[in-house]
Backbone atoms as SQL, in Angstrom:
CREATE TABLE atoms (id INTEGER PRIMARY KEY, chain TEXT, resi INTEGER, resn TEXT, atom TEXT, x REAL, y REAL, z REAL);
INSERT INTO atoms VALUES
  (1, 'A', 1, 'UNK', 'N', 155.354, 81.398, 142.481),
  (2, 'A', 1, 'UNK', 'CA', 156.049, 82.014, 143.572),
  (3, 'A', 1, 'UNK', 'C', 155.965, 81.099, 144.790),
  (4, 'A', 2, 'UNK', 'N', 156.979, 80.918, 145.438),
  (5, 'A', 2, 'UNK', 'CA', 157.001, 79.752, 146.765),
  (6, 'A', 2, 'UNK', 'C', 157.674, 81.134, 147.749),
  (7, 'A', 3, 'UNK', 'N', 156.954, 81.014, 148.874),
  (8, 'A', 3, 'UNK', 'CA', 157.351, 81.980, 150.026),
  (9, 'A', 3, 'UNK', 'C', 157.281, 81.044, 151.350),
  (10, 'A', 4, 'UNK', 'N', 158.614, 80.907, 151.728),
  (11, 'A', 4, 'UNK', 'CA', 159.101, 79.921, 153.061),
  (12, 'A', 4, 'UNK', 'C', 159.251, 80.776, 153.988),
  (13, 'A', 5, 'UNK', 'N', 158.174, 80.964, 155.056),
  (14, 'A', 5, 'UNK', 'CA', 158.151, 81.559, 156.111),
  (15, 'A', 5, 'UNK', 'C', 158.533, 80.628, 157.389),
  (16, 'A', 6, 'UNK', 'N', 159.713, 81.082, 158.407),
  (17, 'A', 6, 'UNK', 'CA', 159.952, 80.266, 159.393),
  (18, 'A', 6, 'UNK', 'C', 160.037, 81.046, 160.793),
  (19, 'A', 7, 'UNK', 'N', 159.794, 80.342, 161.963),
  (20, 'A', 7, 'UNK', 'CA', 160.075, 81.751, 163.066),
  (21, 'A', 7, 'UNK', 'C', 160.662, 80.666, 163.630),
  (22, 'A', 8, 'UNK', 'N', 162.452, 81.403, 164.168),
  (23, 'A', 8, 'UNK', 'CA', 163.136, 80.851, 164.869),
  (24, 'A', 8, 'UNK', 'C', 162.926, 81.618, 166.501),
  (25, 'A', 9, 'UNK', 'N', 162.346, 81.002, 167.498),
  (26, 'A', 9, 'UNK', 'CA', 162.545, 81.659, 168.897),
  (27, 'A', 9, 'UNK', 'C', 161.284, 82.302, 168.537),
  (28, 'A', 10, 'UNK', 'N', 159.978, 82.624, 168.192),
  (29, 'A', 10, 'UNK', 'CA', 159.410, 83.139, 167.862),
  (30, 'A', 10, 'UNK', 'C', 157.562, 82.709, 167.989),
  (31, 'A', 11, 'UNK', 'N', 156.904, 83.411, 168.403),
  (32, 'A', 11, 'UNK', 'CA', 155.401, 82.717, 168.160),
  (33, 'A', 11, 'UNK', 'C', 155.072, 82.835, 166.616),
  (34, 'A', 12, 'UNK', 'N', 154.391, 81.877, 166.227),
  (35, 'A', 12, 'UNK', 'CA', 154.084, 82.009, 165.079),
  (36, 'A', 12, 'UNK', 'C', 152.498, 82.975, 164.506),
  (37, 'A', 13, 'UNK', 'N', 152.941, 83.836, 163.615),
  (38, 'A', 13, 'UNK', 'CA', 151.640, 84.834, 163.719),
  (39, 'A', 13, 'UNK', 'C', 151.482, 84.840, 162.162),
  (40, 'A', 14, 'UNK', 'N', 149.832, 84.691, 161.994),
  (41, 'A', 14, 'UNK', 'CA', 149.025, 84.519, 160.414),
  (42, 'A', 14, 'UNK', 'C', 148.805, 86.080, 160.331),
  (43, 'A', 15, 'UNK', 'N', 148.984, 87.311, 160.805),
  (44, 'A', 15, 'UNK', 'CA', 149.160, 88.386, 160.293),
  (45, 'A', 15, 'UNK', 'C', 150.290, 88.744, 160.019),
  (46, 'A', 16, 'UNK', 'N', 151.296, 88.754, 160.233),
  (47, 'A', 16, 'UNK', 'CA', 152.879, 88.717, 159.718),
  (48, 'A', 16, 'UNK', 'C', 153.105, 87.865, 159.118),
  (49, 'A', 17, 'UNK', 'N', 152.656, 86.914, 158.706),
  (50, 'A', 17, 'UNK', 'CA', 153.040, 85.646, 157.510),
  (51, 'A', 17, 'UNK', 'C', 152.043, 86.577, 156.421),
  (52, 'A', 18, 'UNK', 'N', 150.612, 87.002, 156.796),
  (53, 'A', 18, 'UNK', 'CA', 150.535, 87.722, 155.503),
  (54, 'A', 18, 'UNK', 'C', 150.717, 89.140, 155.154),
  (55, 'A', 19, 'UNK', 'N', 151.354, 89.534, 156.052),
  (56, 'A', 19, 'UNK', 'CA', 151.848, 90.880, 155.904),
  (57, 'A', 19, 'UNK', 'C', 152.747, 90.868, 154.781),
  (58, 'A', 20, 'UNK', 'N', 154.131, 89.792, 155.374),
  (59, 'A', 20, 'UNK', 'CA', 154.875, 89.738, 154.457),
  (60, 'A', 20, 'UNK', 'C', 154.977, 88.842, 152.867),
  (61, 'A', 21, 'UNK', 'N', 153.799, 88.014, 153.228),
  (62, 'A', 21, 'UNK', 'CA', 153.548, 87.380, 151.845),
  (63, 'A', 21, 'UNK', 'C', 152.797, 88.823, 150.455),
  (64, 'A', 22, 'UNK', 'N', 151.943, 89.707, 151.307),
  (65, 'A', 22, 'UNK', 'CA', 151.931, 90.515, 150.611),
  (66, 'A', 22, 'UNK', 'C', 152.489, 91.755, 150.115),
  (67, 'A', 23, 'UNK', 'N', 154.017, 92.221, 150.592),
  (68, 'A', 23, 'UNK', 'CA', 154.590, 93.100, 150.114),
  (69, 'A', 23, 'UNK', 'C', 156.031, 92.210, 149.494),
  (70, 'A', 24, 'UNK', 'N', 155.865, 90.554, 149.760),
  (71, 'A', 24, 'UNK', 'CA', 156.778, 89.722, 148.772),
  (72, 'A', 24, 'UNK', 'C', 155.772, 89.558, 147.478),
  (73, 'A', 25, 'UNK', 'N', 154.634, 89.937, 147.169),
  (74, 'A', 25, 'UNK', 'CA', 153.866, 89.480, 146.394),
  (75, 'A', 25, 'UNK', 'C', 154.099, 91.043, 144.927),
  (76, 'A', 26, 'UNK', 'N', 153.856, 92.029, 145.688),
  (77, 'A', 26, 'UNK', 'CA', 154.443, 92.968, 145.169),
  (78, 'A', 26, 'UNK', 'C', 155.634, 92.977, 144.239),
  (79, 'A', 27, 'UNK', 'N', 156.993, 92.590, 144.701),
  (80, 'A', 27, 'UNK', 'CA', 158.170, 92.188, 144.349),
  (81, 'A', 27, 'UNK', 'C', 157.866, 91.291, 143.467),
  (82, 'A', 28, 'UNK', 'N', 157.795, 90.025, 143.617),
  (83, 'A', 28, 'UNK', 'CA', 157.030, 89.135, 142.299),
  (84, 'A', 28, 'UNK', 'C', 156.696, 89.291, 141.204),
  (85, 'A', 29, 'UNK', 'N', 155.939, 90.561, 141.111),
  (86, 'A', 29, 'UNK', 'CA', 154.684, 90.915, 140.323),
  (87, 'A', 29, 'UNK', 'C', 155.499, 92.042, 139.185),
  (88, 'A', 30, 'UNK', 'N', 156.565, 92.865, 140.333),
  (89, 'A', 30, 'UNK', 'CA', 157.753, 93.605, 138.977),
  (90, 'A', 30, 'UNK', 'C', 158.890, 93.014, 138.552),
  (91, 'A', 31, 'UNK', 'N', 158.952, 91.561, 139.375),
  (92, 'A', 31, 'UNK', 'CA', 160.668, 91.023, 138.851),
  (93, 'A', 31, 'UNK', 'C', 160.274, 90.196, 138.111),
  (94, 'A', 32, 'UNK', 'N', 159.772, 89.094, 137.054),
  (95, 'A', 32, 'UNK', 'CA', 159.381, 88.414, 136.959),
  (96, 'A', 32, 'UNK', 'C', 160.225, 87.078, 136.500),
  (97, 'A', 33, 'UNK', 'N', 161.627, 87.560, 136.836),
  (98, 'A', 33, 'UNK', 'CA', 162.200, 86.367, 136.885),
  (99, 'A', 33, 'UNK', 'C', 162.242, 85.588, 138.349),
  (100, 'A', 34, 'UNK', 'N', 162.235, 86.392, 139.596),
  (101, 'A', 34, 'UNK', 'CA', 162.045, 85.551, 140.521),
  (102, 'A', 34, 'UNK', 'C', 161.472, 83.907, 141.011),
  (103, 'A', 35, 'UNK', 'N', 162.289, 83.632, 141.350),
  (104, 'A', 35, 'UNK', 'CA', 161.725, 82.180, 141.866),
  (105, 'A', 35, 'UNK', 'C', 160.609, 81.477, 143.172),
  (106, 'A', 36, 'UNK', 'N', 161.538, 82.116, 144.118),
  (107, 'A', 36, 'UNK', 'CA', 161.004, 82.055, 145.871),
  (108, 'A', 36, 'UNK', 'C', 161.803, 83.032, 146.455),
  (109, 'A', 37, 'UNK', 'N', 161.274, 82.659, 147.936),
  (110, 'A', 37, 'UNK', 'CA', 161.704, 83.373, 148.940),
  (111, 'A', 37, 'UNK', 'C', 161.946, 82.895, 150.143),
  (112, 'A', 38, 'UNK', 'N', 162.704, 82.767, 151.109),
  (113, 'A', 38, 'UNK', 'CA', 162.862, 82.354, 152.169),
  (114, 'A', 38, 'UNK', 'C', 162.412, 83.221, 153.529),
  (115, 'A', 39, 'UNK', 'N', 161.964, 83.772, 154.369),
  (116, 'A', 39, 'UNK', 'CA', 162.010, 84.605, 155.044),
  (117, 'A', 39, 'UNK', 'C', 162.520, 83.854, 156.623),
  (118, 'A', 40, 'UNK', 'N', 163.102, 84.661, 157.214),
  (119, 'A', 40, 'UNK', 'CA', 163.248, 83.777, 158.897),
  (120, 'A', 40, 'UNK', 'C', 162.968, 85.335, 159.849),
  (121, 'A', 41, 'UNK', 'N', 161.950, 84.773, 161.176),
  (122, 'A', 41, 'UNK', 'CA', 161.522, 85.656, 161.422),
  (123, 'A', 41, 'UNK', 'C', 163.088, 85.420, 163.255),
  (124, 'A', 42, 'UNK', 'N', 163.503, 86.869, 163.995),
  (125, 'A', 42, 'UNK', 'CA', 164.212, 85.885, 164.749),
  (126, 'A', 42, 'UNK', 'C', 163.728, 87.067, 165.890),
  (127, 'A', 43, 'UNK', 'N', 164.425, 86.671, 166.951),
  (128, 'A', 43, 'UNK', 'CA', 164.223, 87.886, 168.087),
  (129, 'A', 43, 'UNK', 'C', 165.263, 87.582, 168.906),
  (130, 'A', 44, 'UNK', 'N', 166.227, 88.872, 168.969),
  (131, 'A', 44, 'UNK', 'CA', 167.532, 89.073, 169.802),
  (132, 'A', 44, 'UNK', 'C', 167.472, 89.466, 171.129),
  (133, 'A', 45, 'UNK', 'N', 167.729, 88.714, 171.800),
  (134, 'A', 45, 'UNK', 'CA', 167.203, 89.173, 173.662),
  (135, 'A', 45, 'UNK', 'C', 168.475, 90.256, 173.934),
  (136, 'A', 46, 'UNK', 'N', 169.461, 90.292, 173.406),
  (137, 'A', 46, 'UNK', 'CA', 170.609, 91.183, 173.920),
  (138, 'A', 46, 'UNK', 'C', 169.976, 92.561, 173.310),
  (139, 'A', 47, 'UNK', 'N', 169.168, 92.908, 172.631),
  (140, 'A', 47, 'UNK', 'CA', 168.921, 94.709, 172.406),
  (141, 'A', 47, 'UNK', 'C', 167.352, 94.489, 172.626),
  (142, 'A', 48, 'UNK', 'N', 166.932, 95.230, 173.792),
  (143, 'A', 48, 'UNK', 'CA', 165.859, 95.942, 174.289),
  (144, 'A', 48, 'UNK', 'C', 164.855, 96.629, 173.142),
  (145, 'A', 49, 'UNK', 'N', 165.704, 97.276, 172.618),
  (146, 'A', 49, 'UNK', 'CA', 165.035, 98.739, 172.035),
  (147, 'A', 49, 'UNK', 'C', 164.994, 97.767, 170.344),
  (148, 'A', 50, 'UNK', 'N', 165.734, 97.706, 169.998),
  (149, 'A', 50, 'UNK', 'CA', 165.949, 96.468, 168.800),
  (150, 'A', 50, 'UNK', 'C', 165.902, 95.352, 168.442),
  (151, 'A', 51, 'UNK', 'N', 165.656, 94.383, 168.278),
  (152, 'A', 51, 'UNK', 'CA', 165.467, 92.723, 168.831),
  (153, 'A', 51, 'UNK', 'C', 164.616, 92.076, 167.820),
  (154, 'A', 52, 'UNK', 'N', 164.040, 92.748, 166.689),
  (155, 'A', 52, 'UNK', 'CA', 163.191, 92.106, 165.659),
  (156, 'A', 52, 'UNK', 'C', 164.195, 91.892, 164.473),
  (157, 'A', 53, 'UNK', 'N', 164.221, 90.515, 164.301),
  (158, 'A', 53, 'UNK', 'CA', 165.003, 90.518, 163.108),
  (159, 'A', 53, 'UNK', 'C', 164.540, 89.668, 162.303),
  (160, 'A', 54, 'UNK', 'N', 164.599, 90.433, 161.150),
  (161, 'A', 54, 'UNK', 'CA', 164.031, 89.429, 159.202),
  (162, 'A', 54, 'UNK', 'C', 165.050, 89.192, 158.198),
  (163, 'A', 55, 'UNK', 'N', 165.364, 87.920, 157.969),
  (164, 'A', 55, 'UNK', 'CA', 166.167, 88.011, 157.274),
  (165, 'A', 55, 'UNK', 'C', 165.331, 87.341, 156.016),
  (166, 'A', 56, 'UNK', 'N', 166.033, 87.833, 154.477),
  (167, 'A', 56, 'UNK', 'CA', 164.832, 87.406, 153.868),
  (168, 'A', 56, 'UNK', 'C', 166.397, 86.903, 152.265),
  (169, 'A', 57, 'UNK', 'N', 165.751, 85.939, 151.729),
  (170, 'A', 57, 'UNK', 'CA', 167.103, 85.661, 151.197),
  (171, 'A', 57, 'UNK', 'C', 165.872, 85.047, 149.545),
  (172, 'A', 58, 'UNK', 'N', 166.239, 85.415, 148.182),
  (173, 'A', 58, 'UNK', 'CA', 165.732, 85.560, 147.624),
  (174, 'A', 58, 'UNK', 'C', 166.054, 84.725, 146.100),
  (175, 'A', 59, 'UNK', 'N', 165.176, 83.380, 145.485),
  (176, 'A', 59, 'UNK', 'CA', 165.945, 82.892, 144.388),
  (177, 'A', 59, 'UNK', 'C', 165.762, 83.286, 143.230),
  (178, 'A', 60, 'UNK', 'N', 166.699, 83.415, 142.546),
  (179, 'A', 60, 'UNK', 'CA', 166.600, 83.545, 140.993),
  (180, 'A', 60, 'UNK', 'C', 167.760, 83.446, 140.164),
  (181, 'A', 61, 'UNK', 'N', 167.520, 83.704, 138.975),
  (182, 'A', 61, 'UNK', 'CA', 168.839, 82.893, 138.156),
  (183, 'A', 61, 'UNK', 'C', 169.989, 83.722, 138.503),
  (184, 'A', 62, 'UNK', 'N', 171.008, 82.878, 138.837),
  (185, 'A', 62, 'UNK', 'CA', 172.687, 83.130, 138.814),
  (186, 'A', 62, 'UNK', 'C', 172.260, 83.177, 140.984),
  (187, 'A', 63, 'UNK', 'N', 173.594, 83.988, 141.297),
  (188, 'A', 63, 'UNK', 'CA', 173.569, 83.802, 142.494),
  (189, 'A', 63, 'UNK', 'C', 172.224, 84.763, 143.612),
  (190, 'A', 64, 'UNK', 'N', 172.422, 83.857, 145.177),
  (191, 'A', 64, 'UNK', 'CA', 170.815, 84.189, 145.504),
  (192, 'A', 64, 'UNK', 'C', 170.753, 85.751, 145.931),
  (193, 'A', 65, 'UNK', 'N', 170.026, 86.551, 146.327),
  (194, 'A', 65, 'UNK', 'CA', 169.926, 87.517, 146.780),
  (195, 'A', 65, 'UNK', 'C', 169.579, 87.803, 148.173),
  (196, 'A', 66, 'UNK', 'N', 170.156, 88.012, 149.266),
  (197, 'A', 66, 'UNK', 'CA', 170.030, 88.383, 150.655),
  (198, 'A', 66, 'UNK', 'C', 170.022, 89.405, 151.297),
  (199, 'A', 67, 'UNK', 'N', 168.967, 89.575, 152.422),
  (200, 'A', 67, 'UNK', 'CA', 169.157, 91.018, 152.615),
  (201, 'A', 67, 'UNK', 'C', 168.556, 90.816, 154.294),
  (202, 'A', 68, 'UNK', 'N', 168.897, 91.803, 155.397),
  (203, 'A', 68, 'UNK', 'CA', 168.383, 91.775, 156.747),
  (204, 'A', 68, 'UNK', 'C', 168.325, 92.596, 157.400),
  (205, 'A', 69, 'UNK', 'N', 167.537, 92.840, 158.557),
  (206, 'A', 69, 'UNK', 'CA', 167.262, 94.081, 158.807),
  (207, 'A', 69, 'UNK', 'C', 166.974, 93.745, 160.655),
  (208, 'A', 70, 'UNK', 'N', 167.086, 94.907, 161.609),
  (209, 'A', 70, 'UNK', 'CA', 166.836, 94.983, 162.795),
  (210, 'A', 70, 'UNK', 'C', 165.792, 95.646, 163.328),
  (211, 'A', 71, 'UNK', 'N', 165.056, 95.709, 163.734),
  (212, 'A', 71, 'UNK', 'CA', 164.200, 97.056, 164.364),
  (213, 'A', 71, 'UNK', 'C', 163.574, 96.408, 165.076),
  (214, 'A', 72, 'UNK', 'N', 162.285, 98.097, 165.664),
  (215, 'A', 72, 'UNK', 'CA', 161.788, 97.502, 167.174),
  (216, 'A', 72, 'UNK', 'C', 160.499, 96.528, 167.139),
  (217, 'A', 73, 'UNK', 'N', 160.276, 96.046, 165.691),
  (218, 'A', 73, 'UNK', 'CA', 159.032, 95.539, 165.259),
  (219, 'A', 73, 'UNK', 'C', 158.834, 94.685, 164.038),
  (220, 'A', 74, 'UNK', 'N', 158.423, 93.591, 164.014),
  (221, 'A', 74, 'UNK', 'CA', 158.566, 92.993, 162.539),
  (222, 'A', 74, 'UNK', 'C', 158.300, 93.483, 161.301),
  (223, 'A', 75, 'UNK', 'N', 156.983, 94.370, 161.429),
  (224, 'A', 75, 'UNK', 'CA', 156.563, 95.239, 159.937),
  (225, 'A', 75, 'UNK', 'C', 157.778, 95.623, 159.700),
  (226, 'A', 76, 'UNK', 'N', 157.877, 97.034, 160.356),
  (227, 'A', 76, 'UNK', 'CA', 159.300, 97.622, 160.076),
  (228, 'A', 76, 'UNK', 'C', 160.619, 97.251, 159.701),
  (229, 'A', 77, 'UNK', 'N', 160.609, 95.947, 160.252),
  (230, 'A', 77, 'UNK', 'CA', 161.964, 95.018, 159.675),
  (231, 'A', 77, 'UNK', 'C', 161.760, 94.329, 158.290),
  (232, 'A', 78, 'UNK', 'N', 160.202, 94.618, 158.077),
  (233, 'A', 78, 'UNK', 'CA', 160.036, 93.377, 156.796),
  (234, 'A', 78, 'UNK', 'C', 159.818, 94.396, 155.669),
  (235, 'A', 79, 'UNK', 'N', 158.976, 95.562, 156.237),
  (236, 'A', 79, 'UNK', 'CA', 159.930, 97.054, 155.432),
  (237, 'A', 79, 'UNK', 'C', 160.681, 97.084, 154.333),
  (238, 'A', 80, 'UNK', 'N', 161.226, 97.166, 155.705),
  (239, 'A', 80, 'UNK', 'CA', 163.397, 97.277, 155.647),
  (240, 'A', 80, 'UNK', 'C', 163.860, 96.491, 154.711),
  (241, 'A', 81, 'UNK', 'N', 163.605, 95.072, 155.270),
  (242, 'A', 81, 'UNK', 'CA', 164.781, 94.063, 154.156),
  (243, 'A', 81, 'UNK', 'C', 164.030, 94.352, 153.109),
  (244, 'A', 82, 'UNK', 'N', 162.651, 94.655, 152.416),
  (245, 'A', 82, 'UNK', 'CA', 161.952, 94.412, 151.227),
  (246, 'A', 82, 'UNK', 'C', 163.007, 95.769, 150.645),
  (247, 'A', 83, 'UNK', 'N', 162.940, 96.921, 150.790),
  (248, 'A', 83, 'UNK', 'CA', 163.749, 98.146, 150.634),
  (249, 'A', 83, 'UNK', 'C', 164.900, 97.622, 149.925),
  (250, 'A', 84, 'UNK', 'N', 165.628, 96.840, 150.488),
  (251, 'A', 84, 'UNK', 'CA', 167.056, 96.500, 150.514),
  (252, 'A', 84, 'UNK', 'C', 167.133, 95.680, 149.357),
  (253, 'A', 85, 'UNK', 'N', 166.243, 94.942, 149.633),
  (254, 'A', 85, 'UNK', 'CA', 166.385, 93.520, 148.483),
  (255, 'A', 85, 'UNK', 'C', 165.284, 93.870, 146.885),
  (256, 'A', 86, 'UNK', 'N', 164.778, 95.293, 147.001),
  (257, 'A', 86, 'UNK', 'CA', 164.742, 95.994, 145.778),
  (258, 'A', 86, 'UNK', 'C', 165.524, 96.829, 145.360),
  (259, 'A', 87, 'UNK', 'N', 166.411, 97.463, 145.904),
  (260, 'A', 87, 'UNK', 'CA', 167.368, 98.031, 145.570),
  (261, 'A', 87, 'UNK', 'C', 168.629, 96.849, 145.263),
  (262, 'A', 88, 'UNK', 'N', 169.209, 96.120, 145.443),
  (263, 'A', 88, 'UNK', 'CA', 169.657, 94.909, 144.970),
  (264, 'A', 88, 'UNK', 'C', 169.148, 93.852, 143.268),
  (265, 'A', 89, 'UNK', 'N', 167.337, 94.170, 143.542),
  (266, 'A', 89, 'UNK', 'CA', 167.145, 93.670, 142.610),
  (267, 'A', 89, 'UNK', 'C', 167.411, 94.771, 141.224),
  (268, 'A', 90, 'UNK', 'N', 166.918, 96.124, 141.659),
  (269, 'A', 90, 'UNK', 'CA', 167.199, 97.107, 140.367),
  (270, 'A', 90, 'UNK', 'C', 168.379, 96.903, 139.737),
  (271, 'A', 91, 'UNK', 'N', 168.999, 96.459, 140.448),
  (272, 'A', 91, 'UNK', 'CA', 171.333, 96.612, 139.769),
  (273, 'A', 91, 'UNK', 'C', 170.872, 95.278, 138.825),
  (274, 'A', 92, 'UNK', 'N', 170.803, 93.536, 139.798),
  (275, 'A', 92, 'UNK', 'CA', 170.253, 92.642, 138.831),
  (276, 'A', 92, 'UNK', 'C', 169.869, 93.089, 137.560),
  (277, 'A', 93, 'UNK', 'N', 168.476, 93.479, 137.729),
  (278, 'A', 93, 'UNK', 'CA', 167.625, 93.500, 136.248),
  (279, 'A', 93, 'UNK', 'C', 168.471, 94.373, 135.349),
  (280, 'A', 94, 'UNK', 'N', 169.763, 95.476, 135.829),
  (281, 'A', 94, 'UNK', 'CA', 170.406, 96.192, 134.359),
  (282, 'A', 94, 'UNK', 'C', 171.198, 94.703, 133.840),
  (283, 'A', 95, 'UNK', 'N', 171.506, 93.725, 134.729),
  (284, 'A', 95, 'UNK', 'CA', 172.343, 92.519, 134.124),
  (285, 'A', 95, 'UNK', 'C', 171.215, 92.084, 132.953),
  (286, 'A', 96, 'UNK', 'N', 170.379, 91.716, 133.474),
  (287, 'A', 96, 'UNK', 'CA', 169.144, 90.950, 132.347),
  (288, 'A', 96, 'UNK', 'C', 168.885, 91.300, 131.243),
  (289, 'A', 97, 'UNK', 'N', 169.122, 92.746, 131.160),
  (290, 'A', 97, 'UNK', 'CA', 168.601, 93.824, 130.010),
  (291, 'A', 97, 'UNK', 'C', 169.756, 93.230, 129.006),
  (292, 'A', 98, 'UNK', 'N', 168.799, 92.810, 127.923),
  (293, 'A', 98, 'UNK', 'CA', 169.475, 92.926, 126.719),
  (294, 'A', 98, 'UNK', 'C', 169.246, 93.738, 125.874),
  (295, 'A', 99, 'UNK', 'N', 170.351, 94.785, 125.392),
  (296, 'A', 99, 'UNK', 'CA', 170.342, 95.911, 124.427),
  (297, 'A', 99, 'UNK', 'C', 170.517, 95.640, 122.980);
């Protein structure tokens, strides 16, 4: 598993790098075709109340998987896209299934 953590505009923080290395570690552990992960951490000065953004973009065989999310806090955004980009992966894996 390779997990590319980057913060654009952002301080860089070793509890949110392993926050999210460990609920990408999770994911890993039930897909097991997965490859890596990209994550970009960003912060939007135009919304006050909203302004945390994760975008998290995901490799494995055939095309990649992407997913992103907004909120008032990084957990919650890293949440979010994980949410998103398992529900994405469930549809995948009926492709994989051979009957």
């Amino acid at each position: 598993m390779t997990v590319n953590i980057q913060y654009v505009d952002v301080d860089i923080s070793e509890t949110l790098s392993a926050f999210t290395r460990e609920k990408l570690e999770k994911l890993f552990n039930r897909y097991e075709f997965l490859i890596g992960a990209t994550v970009f951490f960003k912060k939007d000065e135009k919304h006050h109340d909203k302004g945390k953004i994760c975008n998290m973009e995901l490799s494995l065989p055939g095309p990649r998987i992407f997913a992103t999310s907004e909120e008032h806090n990084f957990e919650v955004a890293v949440r979010e896209t994980i949410s998103d980009l398992e529900r994405q992966l469930k549809k995948r894996k009926q492709v994989f299934k051979t009957y």
